[in-house]
Amino acid sequence: MKSVSALIKPASSLCNLRCRYCFYCDVAAHRETESFGVMTPQVAHAIADRLIDAAEEGGSVLFSFQGGEPTLAGVDFFRDFTAYAEKKNGGKCKLSYAIQTNGMALDEEFCTLLSQYRFLVGLSLDGDEVTHNYNRVDAAGRGTHKQVMQAVRLLRMHGVDFNILSVVTETMAKHPQAVFQFYKKNGMDFLQFIPCLRPLDESGRGAVPDSPHAHAPYTLRPRTYSEFLIRTFRLWTAELLAGRQLSIRLFDNIIGMYLGMPPEQCGVYGKCQNQIVIEGDGSVYPCDFYVLDEFVCGNVLTDSVETLLGGAGAQKFLAMDPPRHARCATCKFLPMCGGSCKRYRDFFSEEPDFCPYEHFLASVQDDIARLVHFFRARR
């Protein structure tokens, strides 16, 4: 394989926060084993062995760490992992590292290591202090915005590249201008917005249609989400046309598709491909949204990458095709989304006569046309 990548959970579902909307806490609760604890060196080294062995000479390997909260594995875990991977690789291919973190455990020592190995850091931050602190709280129920902003300062001090991942809740979606201005004011130019997920039903395949979560203040509604996308897209368009470079991942993918490029963001095109998601015990799953017992593909301690990608769990996941929105049959934007990521289909189909993504794309066609012309003119 020319390129190989894996999403690794070195601390399983363990976390030092208690975010009210946490999707992985819900996923873990649907497994026989909720947490596999901190990954052992044996499993960590097996991951490096498997991925580097699977990569071609001159190819690339990406190790991405998520959770739970991956930094709970400790800085020594990452020091050992990177040292082992670099030695194992011996210059065979290009190694890259990434980590998604809430920032609570980042300190000088951690940031020095992240800088040394050029980690790309995804930092979880939900906008301004009031919006962020409403949902992203610690075990004592205290807001964590100040700690995240301290992590931003440390990352910048150490020259570590980072982007921001924000969960779009109902609260955030009602204030797109304030959210956008907060990121602009703080020089945060690489953003990713993901809609807040509903909890899984008992089968672990679809979302619970009616639950305490469904009526919580943070639970995102389709129409609110659509309006958030529309208003944020127009703010983003204005910034780009004014000459400011600002990346919003979903929007980057949309414009790229209109320019004839394939999307890079998983789920944008509505078609799944197997990922390698590795839990703390080395067990492998095909998707971060479905780290469930029925989709286990094998284990890095015993199976090659080729076996893991083609295993029964992987094939079962690919064959699972939840119903799309009824509007998909006649939607002119279907080629742009393929009916959406299967994990979000319940949310997109919540209203029989309204699709938030269709409404969003239909509303920003003039803006898209301006941006397509803008980028073509710059080629």
mmCIF file of C-alpha atoms in Angstrom:
data_model
loop_
_atom_site.group_PDB
_atom_site.id
_atom_site.type_symbol
_atom_site.label_atom_id
_atom_site.label_comp_id
_atom_site.label_asym_id
_atom_site.label_seq_id
_atom_site.Cartn_x
_atom_site.Cartn_y
_atom_site.Cartn_z
ATOM 1 C CA MET A 1 0.000 0.000 0.000
ATOM 2 C CA LYS A 2 1.291 3.428 -0.898
ATOM 3 C CA SER A 3 -0.290 5.051 2.126
ATOM 4 C CA VAL A 4 -1.584 3.555 5.370
ATOM 5 C CA SER A 5 -3.309 5.248 8.280
ATOM 6 C CA ALA A 6 -4.927 4.313 11.567
ATOM 7 C CA LEU A 7 -6.963 6.042 14.221
ATOM 8 C CA ILE A 8 -5.603 4.890 17.581
ATOM 9 C CA LYS A 9 -7.277 5.086 20.995
ATOM 10 C CA PRO A 10 -4.392 4.780 23.479
ATOM 11 C CA ALA A 11 -6.637 5.508 26.474
ATOM 12 C CA SER A 12 -9.754 3.818 25.077
ATOM 13 C CA SER A 13 -12.889 5.697 26.202
ATOM 14 C CA LEU A 14 -11.235 7.176 29.305
ATOM 15 C CA CYS A 15 -11.627 10.936 29.548
ATOM 16 C CA ASN A 16 -10.937 13.751 32.012
ATOM 17 C CA LEU A 17 -14.021 15.705 30.859
ATOM 18 C CA ARG A 18 -17.725 15.010 31.054
ATOM 19 C CA CYS A 19 -19.017 16.717 27.923
ATOM 20 C CA ARG A 20 -22.789 16.538 27.962
ATOM 21 C CA TYR A 21 -23.067 15.398 24.333
ATOM 22 C CA CYS A 22 -20.105 12.971 24.142
ATOM 23 C CA PHE A 23 -20.752 10.482 21.327
ATOM 24 C CA TYR A 24 -17.918 8.104 22.220
ATOM 25 C CA CYS A 25 -19.165 7.679 25.770
ATOM 26 C CA ASP A 26 -22.446 6.551 24.223
ATOM 27 C CA VAL A 27 -20.700 4.204 21.750
ATOM 28 C CA ALA A 28 -18.636 2.604 24.531
ATOM 29 C CA ALA A 29 -21.759 2.028 26.614
ATOM 30 C CA HIS A 30 -23.087 -0.220 23.828
ATOM 31 C CA ARG A 31 -20.084 -2.588 24.074
ATOM 32 C CA GLU A 32 -19.512 -5.483 26.407
ATOM 33 C CA THR A 33 -16.322 -3.738 27.534
ATOM 34 C CA GLU A 34 -16.799 0.015 27.880
ATOM 35 C CA SER A 35 -13.120 0.830 28.387
ATOM 36 C CA PHE A 36 -10.034 -1.199 27.552
ATOM 37 C CA GLY A 37 -7.850 1.107 29.638
ATOM 38 C CA VAL A 38 -4.468 2.512 28.668
ATOM 39 C CA MET A 39 -2.776 0.738 25.791
ATOM 40 C CA THR A 40 0.246 -1.423 26.634
ATOM 41 C CA PRO A 41 3.617 -0.997 24.909
ATOM 42 C CA GLN A 42 3.105 -4.424 23.319
ATOM 43 C CA VAL A 43 -0.059 -3.262 21.533
ATOM 44 C CA ALA A 44 1.438 0.117 20.649
ATOM 45 C CA HIS A 45 4.506 -1.477 19.082
ATOM 46 C CA ALA A 46 2.341 -3.952 17.179
ATOM 47 C CA ILE A 47 0.459 -1.017 15.645
ATOM 48 C CA ALA A 48 3.681 0.536 14.411
ATOM 49 C CA ASP A 49 4.879 -2.826 13.098
ATOM 50 C CA ARG A 50 1.663 -3.587 11.204
ATOM 51 C CA LEU A 51 1.277 -0.210 9.542
ATOM 52 C CA ILE A 52 4.905 0.276 8.570
ATOM 53 C CA ASP A 53 5.131 -3.285 7.250
ATOM 54 C CA ALA A 54 2.021 -2.648 5.115
ATOM 55 C CA ALA A 55 3.390 0.561 3.571
ATOM 56 C CA GLU A 56 5.389 0.520 0.376
ATOM 57 C CA GLU A 57 8.953 1.793 0.218
ATOM 58 C CA GLY A 58 8.683 5.549 -0.185
ATOM 59 C CA GLY A 59 5.036 5.537 0.902
ATOM 60 C CA SER A 60 3.477 7.169 3.941
ATOM 61 C CA VAL A 61 2.015 6.160 7.293
ATOM 62 C CA LEU A 62 -0.243 8.349 9.414
ATOM 63 C CA PHE A 63 -0.755 7.592 13.100
ATOM 64 C CA SER A 64 -3.759 9.530 14.435
ATOM 65 C CA PHE A 65 -4.584 9.425 18.135
ATOM 66 C CA GLN A 66 -8.082 9.994 19.499
ATOM 67 C CA GLY A 67 -10.194 8.928 22.426
ATOM 68 C CA GLY A 68 -11.820 9.275 24.826
ATOM 69 C CA GLU A 69 -8.920 11.540 25.653
ATOM 70 C CA PRO A 70 -5.672 10.161 24.206
ATOM 71 C CA THR A 71 -3.342 12.291 26.332
ATOM 72 C CA LEU A 72 -4.447 10.276 29.380
ATOM 73 C CA ALA A 73 -2.062 7.584 28.123
ATOM 74 C CA GLY A 74 0.677 9.978 29.305
ATOM 75 C CA VAL A 75 3.535 11.743 27.576
ATOM 76 C CA ASP A 76 5.808 8.713 28.138
ATOM 77 C CA PHE A 77 3.454 6.590 26.026
ATOM 78 C CA PHE A 78 3.813 8.983 23.099
ATOM 79 C CA ARG A 79 7.559 9.321 23.640
ATOM 80 C CA ASP A 80 7.909 5.535 23.483
ATOM 81 C CA PHE A 81 5.537 5.170 20.506
ATOM 82 C CA THR A 82 7.247 7.764 18.332
ATOM 83 C CA ALA A 83 10.749 6.516 19.190
ATOM 84 C CA TYR A 84 9.766 2.928 18.390
ATOM 85 C CA ALA A 85 7.999 3.871 15.140
ATOM 86 C CA GLU A 86 10.926 5.964 13.903
ATOM 87 C CA LYS A 87 13.381 3.156 14.654
ATOM 88 C CA LYS A 88 11.135 0.536 13.065
ATOM 89 C CA ASN A 89 10.656 2.686 9.975
ATOM 90 C CA GLY A 90 14.358 3.331 9.420
ATOM 91 C CA GLY A 91 13.626 5.804 6.627
ATOM 92 C CA LYS A 92 11.422 3.379 4.681
ATOM 93 C CA CYS A 93 8.516 5.796 4.343
ATOM 94 C CA LYS A 94 7.203 9.111 5.575
ATOM 95 C CA LEU A 95 5.719 8.971 9.080
ATOM 96 C CA SER A 96 3.160 11.541 10.200
ATOM 97 C CA TYR A 97 1.418 12.001 13.528
ATOM 98 C CA ALA A 98 -1.842 13.642 14.589
ATOM 99 C CA ILE A 99 -3.810 13.844 17.810
ATOM 100 C CA GLN A 100 -7.314 15.021 18.716
ATOM 101 C CA THR A 101 -7.384 16.348 22.271
ATOM 102 C CA ASN A 102 -9.388 18.465 24.686
ATOM 103 C CA GLY A 103 -6.113 20.141 25.692
ATOM 104 C CA MET A 104 -6.475 19.611 29.447
ATOM 105 C CA ALA A 105 -3.233 17.620 29.821
ATOM 106 C CA LEU A 106 -1.085 19.667 27.462
ATOM 107 C CA ASP A 107 1.913 21.209 29.204
ATOM 108 C CA GLU A 108 5.444 22.260 28.260
ATOM 109 C CA GLU A 109 6.716 18.677 28.185
ATOM 110 C CA PHE A 110 3.850 17.404 26.050
ATOM 111 C CA CYS A 111 4.051 20.318 23.619
ATOM 112 C CA THR A 112 7.814 19.858 23.250
ATOM 113 C CA LEU A 113 7.211 16.279 22.120
ATOM 114 C CA LEU A 114 4.400 17.320 19.777
ATOM 115 C CA SER A 115 6.699 19.893 18.229
ATOM 116 C CA GLN A 116 9.620 17.456 17.928
ATOM 117 C CA TYR A 117 7.582 14.978 15.862
ATOM 118 C CA ARG A 118 5.507 17.620 14.092
ATOM 119 C CA PHE A 119 2.155 16.399 15.322
ATOM 120 C CA LEU A 120 -0.913 18.013 13.792
ATOM 121 C CA VAL A 121 -3.151 18.736 16.768
ATOM 122 C CA GLY A 122 -6.922 18.866 16.590
ATOM 123 C CA LEU A 123 -8.115 20.866 19.581
ATOM 124 C CA SER A 124 -11.705 20.553 20.771
ATOM 125 C CA LEU A 125 -13.177 24.003 21.378
ATOM 126 C CA ASP A 126 -16.797 25.098 21.105
ATOM 127 C CA GLY A 127 -16.418 28.805 20.439
ATOM 128 C CA ASP A 128 -16.583 31.513 23.083
ATOM 129 C CA GLU A 129 -16.443 30.926 26.833
ATOM 130 C CA VAL A 130 -20.202 30.874 27.474
ATOM 131 C CA THR A 131 -21.008 28.485 24.616
ATOM 132 C CA HIS A 132 -18.055 26.191 25.321
ATOM 133 C CA ASN A 133 -18.572 26.005 29.074
ATOM 134 C CA TYR A 134 -22.236 25.091 28.741
ATOM 135 C CA ASN A 135 -21.372 21.592 27.508
ATOM 136 C CA ARG A 136 -17.643 20.960 27.859
ATOM 137 C CA VAL A 137 -17.223 20.516 31.592
ATOM 138 C CA ASP A 138 -14.904 18.539 33.864
ATOM 139 C CA ALA A 139 -15.872 15.839 36.358
ATOM 140 C CA ALA A 140 -16.901 18.515 38.865
ATOM 141 C CA GLY A 141 -19.146 20.243 36.320
ATOM 142 C CA ARG A 142 -16.799 23.205 35.827
ATOM 143 C CA GLY A 143 -16.285 24.872 32.461
ATOM 144 C CA THR A 144 -12.970 24.273 30.696
ATOM 145 C CA HIS A 145 -12.658 27.184 28.252
ATOM 146 C CA LYS A 146 -9.752 28.859 30.057
ATOM 147 C CA GLN A 147 -7.723 25.633 30.047
ATOM 148 C CA VAL A 148 -8.287 25.152 26.309
ATOM 149 C CA MET A 149 -7.167 28.711 25.584
ATOM 150 C CA GLN A 150 -4.045 28.054 27.671
ATOM 151 C CA ALA A 151 -3.431 24.995 25.489
ATOM 152 C CA VAL A 152 -3.711 27.249 22.432
ATOM 153 C CA ARG A 153 -1.026 29.530 23.858
ATOM 154 C CA LEU A 154 1.277 26.581 24.592
ATOM 155 C CA LEU A 155 0.839 25.090 21.121
ATOM 156 C CA ARG A 156 1.633 28.431 19.499
ATOM 157 C CA MET A 157 4.619 28.963 21.775
ATOM 158 C CA HIS A 158 6.060 25.623 20.667
ATOM 159 C CA GLY A 159 5.236 26.092 16.992
ATOM 160 C CA VAL A 160 2.789 23.168 16.883
ATOM 161 C CA ASP A 161 0.273 23.258 14.024
ATOM 162 C CA PHE A 162 -3.297 22.882 15.223
ATOM 163 C CA ASN A 163 -6.857 23.148 14.024
ATOM 164 C CA ILE A 164 -10.104 23.560 15.911
ATOM 165 C CA LEU A 165 -12.872 20.980 16.084
ATOM 166 C CA SER A 166 -16.243 22.305 17.219
ATOM 167 C CA VAL A 167 -19.386 20.323 17.928
ATOM 168 C CA VAL A 168 -22.392 22.218 16.581
ATOM 169 C CA THR A 169 -25.019 22.115 19.296
ATOM 170 C CA GLU A 170 -28.388 23.863 19.235
ATOM 171 C CA THR A 171 -26.882 26.581 21.435
ATOM 172 C CA MET A 172 -23.931 27.207 19.143
ATOM 173 C CA ALA A 173 -25.989 26.989 15.956
ATOM 174 C CA LYS A 174 -28.183 29.887 17.071
ATOM 175 C CA HIS A 175 -25.172 32.222 17.235
ATOM 176 C CA PRO A 176 -23.099 31.682 14.060
ATOM 177 C CA GLN A 177 -21.922 35.289 13.860
ATOM 178 C CA ALA A 178 -20.580 35.292 17.429
ATOM 179 C CA VAL A 179 -18.887 31.917 16.955
ATOM 180 C CA PHE A 180 -17.294 32.994 13.688
ATOM 181 C CA GLN A 181 -16.069 36.292 15.118
ATOM 182 C CA PHE A 182 -14.584 34.549 18.145
ATOM 183 C CA TYR A 183 -12.454 32.308 15.938
ATOM 184 C CA LYS A 184 -11.507 35.209 13.685
ATOM 185 C CA LYS A 185 -10.515 37.402 16.640
ATOM 186 C CA ASN A 186 -8.308 34.644 18.036
ATOM 187 C CA GLY A 187 -6.596 33.892 14.730
ATOM 188 C CA MET A 188 -7.991 30.374 14.444
ATOM 189 C CA ASP A 189 -7.929 29.807 10.697
ATOM 190 C CA PHE A 190 -8.442 26.040 10.434
ATOM 191 C CA LEU A 191 -11.874 24.946 11.620
ATOM 192 C CA GLN A 192 -14.040 21.860 11.527
ATOM 193 C CA PHE A 193 -17.699 21.887 12.537
ATOM 194 C CA ILE A 194 -19.420 18.563 13.232
ATOM 195 C CA PRO A 195 -23.128 18.289 14.086
ATOM 196 C CA CYS A 196 -23.998 16.981 17.533
ATOM 197 C CA LEU A 197 -24.929 13.297 17.322
ATOM 198 C CA ARG A 198 -28.013 11.612 18.722
ATOM 199 C CA PRO A 199 -27.310 8.579 20.979
ATOM 200 C CA LEU A 200 -27.416 5.105 19.422
ATOM 201 C CA ASP A 201 -30.476 2.910 19.810
ATOM 202 C CA GLU A 202 -30.357 -0.531 21.430
ATOM 203 C CA SER A 203 -29.176 -2.159 18.207
ATOM 204 C CA GLY A 204 -26.218 0.228 18.066
ATOM 205 C CA ARG A 205 -27.022 1.033 14.450
ATOM 206 C CA GLY A 206 -29.442 3.948 14.450
ATOM 207 C CA ALA A 207 -30.160 6.960 16.612
ATOM 208 C CA VAL A 208 -32.681 6.924 19.440
ATOM 209 C CA PRO A 209 -35.696 8.845 18.096
ATOM 210 C CA ASP A 210 -36.950 9.939 21.495
ATOM 211 C CA SER A 211 -34.824 10.108 24.632
ATOM 212 C CA PRO A 212 -33.818 12.589 27.350
ATOM 213 C CA HIS A 213 -30.985 13.593 25.001
ATOM 214 C CA ALA A 214 -33.467 14.385 22.226
ATOM 215 C CA HIS A 215 -35.017 17.068 24.431
ATOM 216 C CA ALA A 216 -31.806 18.470 25.914
ATOM 217 C CA PRO A 217 -30.974 22.144 25.273
ATOM 218 C CA TYR A 218 -27.833 21.177 23.343
ATOM 219 C CA THR A 219 -29.616 18.772 20.967
ATOM 220 C CA LEU A 220 -29.281 20.094 17.433
ATOM 221 C CA ARG A 221 -32.383 20.536 15.267
ATOM 222 C CA PRO A 222 -32.191 20.100 11.483
ATOM 223 C CA ARG A 223 -33.469 23.578 10.631
ATOM 224 C CA THR A 224 -31.150 25.264 13.121
ATOM 225 C CA TYR A 225 -28.219 23.328 11.697
ATOM 226 C CA SER A 226 -29.097 24.331 8.154
ATOM 227 C CA GLU A 227 -29.317 28.010 9.088
ATOM 228 C CA PHE A 228 -25.987 27.741 10.900
ATOM 229 C CA LEU A 229 -24.352 26.327 7.772
ATOM 230 C CA ILE A 230 -25.886 28.992 5.537
ATOM 231 C CA ARG A 231 -24.843 31.928 7.682
ATOM 232 C CA THR A 232 -21.382 30.536 8.391
ATOM 233 C CA PHE A 233 -20.820 29.757 4.704
ATOM 234 C CA ARG A 234 -21.631 33.346 3.767
ATOM 235 C CA LEU A 235 -19.308 34.709 6.444
ATOM 236 C CA TRP A 236 -16.597 32.358 5.172
ATOM 237 C CA THR A 237 -17.219 33.419 1.559
ATOM 238 C CA ALA A 238 -16.827 37.085 2.475
ATOM 239 C CA GLU A 239 -13.510 36.387 4.206
ATOM 240 C CA LEU A 240 -12.126 34.464 1.240
ATOM 241 C CA LEU A 241 -13.170 37.074 -1.309
ATOM 242 C CA ALA A 242 -11.550 39.721 0.891
ATOM 243 C CA GLY A 243 -8.260 37.831 0.677
ATOM 244 C CA ARG A 244 -8.135 36.122 4.057
ATOM 245 C CA GLN A 245 -7.164 32.463 3.997
ATOM 246 C CA LEU A 246 -9.602 30.575 6.187
ATOM 247 C CA SER A 247 -10.219 26.835 6.078
ATOM 248 C CA ILE A 248 -13.521 25.278 7.156
ATOM 249 C CA ARG A 249 -13.221 21.604 6.318
ATOM 250 C CA LEU A 250 -16.756 20.878 5.123
ATOM 251 C CA PHE A 251 -16.841 24.000 2.985
ATOM 252 C CA ASP A 252 -13.383 23.286 1.560
ATOM 253 C CA ASN A 253 -14.676 19.892 0.452
ATOM 254 C CA ILE A 254 -17.827 21.332 -1.108
ATOM 255 C CA ILE A 255 -15.936 23.876 -3.195
ATOM 256 C CA GLY A 256 -13.372 21.243 -4.136
ATOM 257 C CA MET A 257 -16.146 18.981 -5.423
ATOM 258 C CA TYR A 258 -17.597 21.818 -7.503
ATOM 259 C CA LEU A 259 -14.095 22.267 -8.943
ATOM 260 C CA GLY A 260 -14.011 18.596 -9.891
ATOM 261 C CA MET A 261 -11.893 17.261 -7.035
ATOM 262 C CA PRO A 262 -12.841 14.261 -4.890
ATOM 263 C CA PRO A 263 -13.735 14.973 -1.250
ATOM 264 C CA GLU A 264 -11.175 14.133 1.403
ATOM 265 C CA GLN A 265 -13.511 14.322 4.398
ATOM 266 C CA CYS A 266 -15.033 11.015 5.414
ATOM 267 C CA GLY A 267 -18.815 10.957 5.080
ATOM 268 C CA VAL A 268 -19.143 13.928 2.741
ATOM 269 C CA TYR A 269 -19.843 11.735 -0.276
ATOM 270 C CA GLY A 270 -22.134 9.273 1.485
ATOM 271 C CA LYS A 271 -19.987 6.240 0.722
ATOM 272 C CA CYS A 272 -17.988 4.456 3.392
ATOM 273 C CA GLN A 273 -14.601 2.873 3.161
ATOM 274 C CA ASN A 274 -12.990 0.868 5.911
ATOM 275 C CA GLN A 275 -10.808 2.749 8.315
ATOM 276 C CA ILE A 276 -8.482 1.167 10.837
ATOM 277 C CA VAL A 277 -9.711 2.260 14.249
ATOM 278 C CA ILE A 278 -7.683 0.631 17.023
ATOM 279 C CA GLU A 279 -8.963 0.371 20.577
ATOM 280 C CA GLY A 280 -6.813 0.100 23.701
ATOM 281 C CA ASP A 281 -6.579 -3.702 23.576
ATOM 282 C CA GLY A 282 -5.534 -3.736 19.913
ATOM 283 C CA SER A 283 -8.957 -4.680 18.555
ATOM 284 C CA VAL A 284 -9.750 -3.042 15.222
ATOM 285 C CA TYR A 285 -12.988 -1.526 13.932
ATOM 286 C CA PRO A 286 -13.957 -0.004 10.549
ATOM 287 C CA CYS A 287 -15.304 3.382 11.709
ATOM 288 C CA ASP A 288 -14.982 5.660 14.731
ATOM 289 C CA PHE A 289 -18.777 5.980 14.894
ATOM 290 C CA TYR A 290 -19.211 2.200 15.073
ATOM 291 C CA VAL A 291 -16.595 0.905 17.505
ATOM 292 C CA LEU A 292 -19.013 -1.841 18.483
ATOM 293 C CA ASP A 293 -18.605 -5.544 19.195
ATOM 294 C CA GLU A 294 -20.419 -6.670 16.047
ATOM 295 C CA PHE A 295 -17.966 -4.829 13.803
ATOM 296 C CA VAL A 296 -14.674 -6.110 15.235
ATOM 297 C CA CYS A 297 -12.320 -6.758 12.315
ATOM 298 C CA GLY A 298 -9.531 -8.488 14.232
ATOM 299 C CA ASN A 299 -6.584 -7.411 16.360
ATOM 300 C CA VAL A 300 -3.225 -5.862 15.519
ATOM 301 C CA LEU A 301 -1.530 -8.421 17.772
ATOM 302 C CA THR A 302 -2.547 -11.248 15.445
ATOM 303 C CA ASP A 303 -3.711 -9.845 12.085
ATOM 304 C CA SER A 304 -2.110 -8.041 9.153
ATOM 305 C CA VAL A 305 -3.488 -4.773 7.798
ATOM 306 C CA GLU A 306 -4.793 -6.604 4.723
ATOM 307 C CA THR A 307 -6.681 -9.087 6.923
ATOM 308 C CA LEU A 308 -8.098 -6.304 9.099
ATOM 309 C CA LEU A 309 -9.397 -4.344 6.110
ATOM 310 C CA GLY A 310 -11.068 -7.388 4.580
ATOM 311 C CA GLY A 311 -12.413 -9.080 7.686
ATOM 312 C CA ALA A 312 -16.007 -10.053 8.434
ATOM 313 C CA GLY A 313 -16.571 -7.040 10.679
ATOM 314 C CA ALA A 314 -15.389 -4.696 7.947
ATOM 315 C CA GLN A 315 -17.612 -6.314 5.334
ATOM 316 C CA LYS A 316 -20.599 -6.218 7.672
ATOM 317 C CA PHE A 317 -20.051 -2.521 8.234
ATOM 318 C CA LEU A 318 -19.814 -1.758 4.520
ATOM 319 C CA ALA A 319 -22.977 -3.758 3.823
ATOM 320 C CA MET A 320 -24.946 -1.805 6.433
ATOM 321 C CA ASP A 321 -26.882 0.858 4.534
ATOM 322 C CA PRO A 322 -29.413 2.800 6.634
ATOM 323 C CA PRO A 323 -32.343 4.347 4.739
ATOM 324 C CA ARG A 324 -31.667 7.691 3.158
ATOM 325 C CA HIS A 325 -33.969 10.689 3.387
ATOM 326 C CA ALA A 326 -37.083 10.340 1.230
ATOM 327 C CA ARG A 327 -36.082 13.568 -0.533
ATOM 328 C CA CYS A 328 -32.874 11.977 -1.829
ATOM 329 C CA ALA A 329 -34.799 10.347 -4.689
ATOM 330 C CA THR A 330 -35.409 13.707 -6.346
ATOM 331 C CA CYS A 331 -32.664 15.871 -4.824
ATOM 332 C CA LYS A 332 -30.384 17.525 -7.378
ATOM 333 C CA PHE A 333 -27.644 17.697 -4.750
ATOM 334 C CA LEU A 334 -27.500 13.948 -4.187
ATOM 335 C CA PRO A 335 -24.223 13.687 -6.184
ATOM 336 C CA MET A 336 -22.727 16.099 -3.637
ATOM 337 C CA CYS A 337 -23.552 14.047 -0.531
ATOM 338 C CA GLY A 338 -24.718 10.547 -1.515
ATOM 339 C CA GLY A 339 -27.373 10.677 1.180
ATOM 340 C CA SER A 340 -24.853 11.688 3.871
ATOM 341 C CA CYS A 341 -22.738 9.725 6.334
ATOM 342 C CA LYS A 342 -24.730 6.703 7.534
ATOM 343 C CA ARG A 343 -24.359 7.813 11.168
ATOM 344 C CA TYR A 344 -26.116 11.129 10.391
ATOM 345 C CA ARG A 345 -28.945 9.800 8.233
ATOM 346 C CA ASP A 346 -31.415 9.612 11.132
ATOM 347 C CA PHE A 347 -30.705 13.253 11.930
ATOM 348 C CA PHE A 348 -30.989 14.412 8.310
ATOM 349 C CA SER A 349 -34.271 12.484 7.943
ATOM 350 C CA GLU A 350 -35.828 13.768 11.141
ATOM 351 C CA GLU A 351 -38.310 15.923 9.228
ATOM 352 C CA PRO A 352 -39.974 14.073 6.314
ATOM 353 C CA ASP A 353 -40.232 17.155 4.087
ATOM 354 C CA PHE A 354 -37.019 18.911 5.050
ATOM 355 C CA CYS A 355 -33.363 17.996 4.603
ATOM 356 C CA PRO A 356 -30.946 20.425 6.292
ATOM 357 C CA TYR A 357 -28.151 19.712 3.831
ATOM 358 C CA GLU A 358 -30.356 20.164 0.761
ATOM 359 C CA HIS A 359 -31.694 23.433 2.163
ATOM 360 C CA PHE A 360 -28.177 24.632 2.920
ATOM 361 C CA LEU A 361 -26.781 23.864 -0.539
ATOM 362 C CA ALA A 362 -29.813 25.324 -2.309
ATOM 363 C CA SER A 363 -29.459 28.542 -0.301
ATOM 364 C CA VAL A 364 -25.764 29.181 -1.035
ATOM 365 C CA GLN A 365 -25.626 28.449 -4.765
ATOM 366 C CA ASP A 366 -24.782 32.062 -5.629
ATOM 367 C CA ASP A 367 -21.993 32.087 -3.049
ATOM 368 C CA ILE A 368 -20.647 28.793 -4.396
ATOM 369 C CA ALA A 369 -20.640 30.187 -7.936
ATOM 370 C CA ARG A 370 -18.652 33.230 -6.793
ATOM 371 C CA LEU A 371 -16.103 31.076 -5.019
ATOM 372 C CA VAL A 372 -15.726 28.642 -7.907
ATOM 373 C CA HIS A 373 -15.040 31.603 -10.212
ATOM 374 C CA PHE A 374 -12.655 33.062 -7.632
ATOM 375 C CA PHE A 375 -10.578 29.896 -7.306
ATOM 376 C CA ARG A 376 -10.545 29.168 -11.033
ATOM 377 C CA ALA A 377 -9.263 32.678 -11.680
ATOM 378 C CA ARG A 378 -6.380 32.063 -9.271
ATOM 379 C CA ARG A 379 -5.191 28.899 -11.018
#
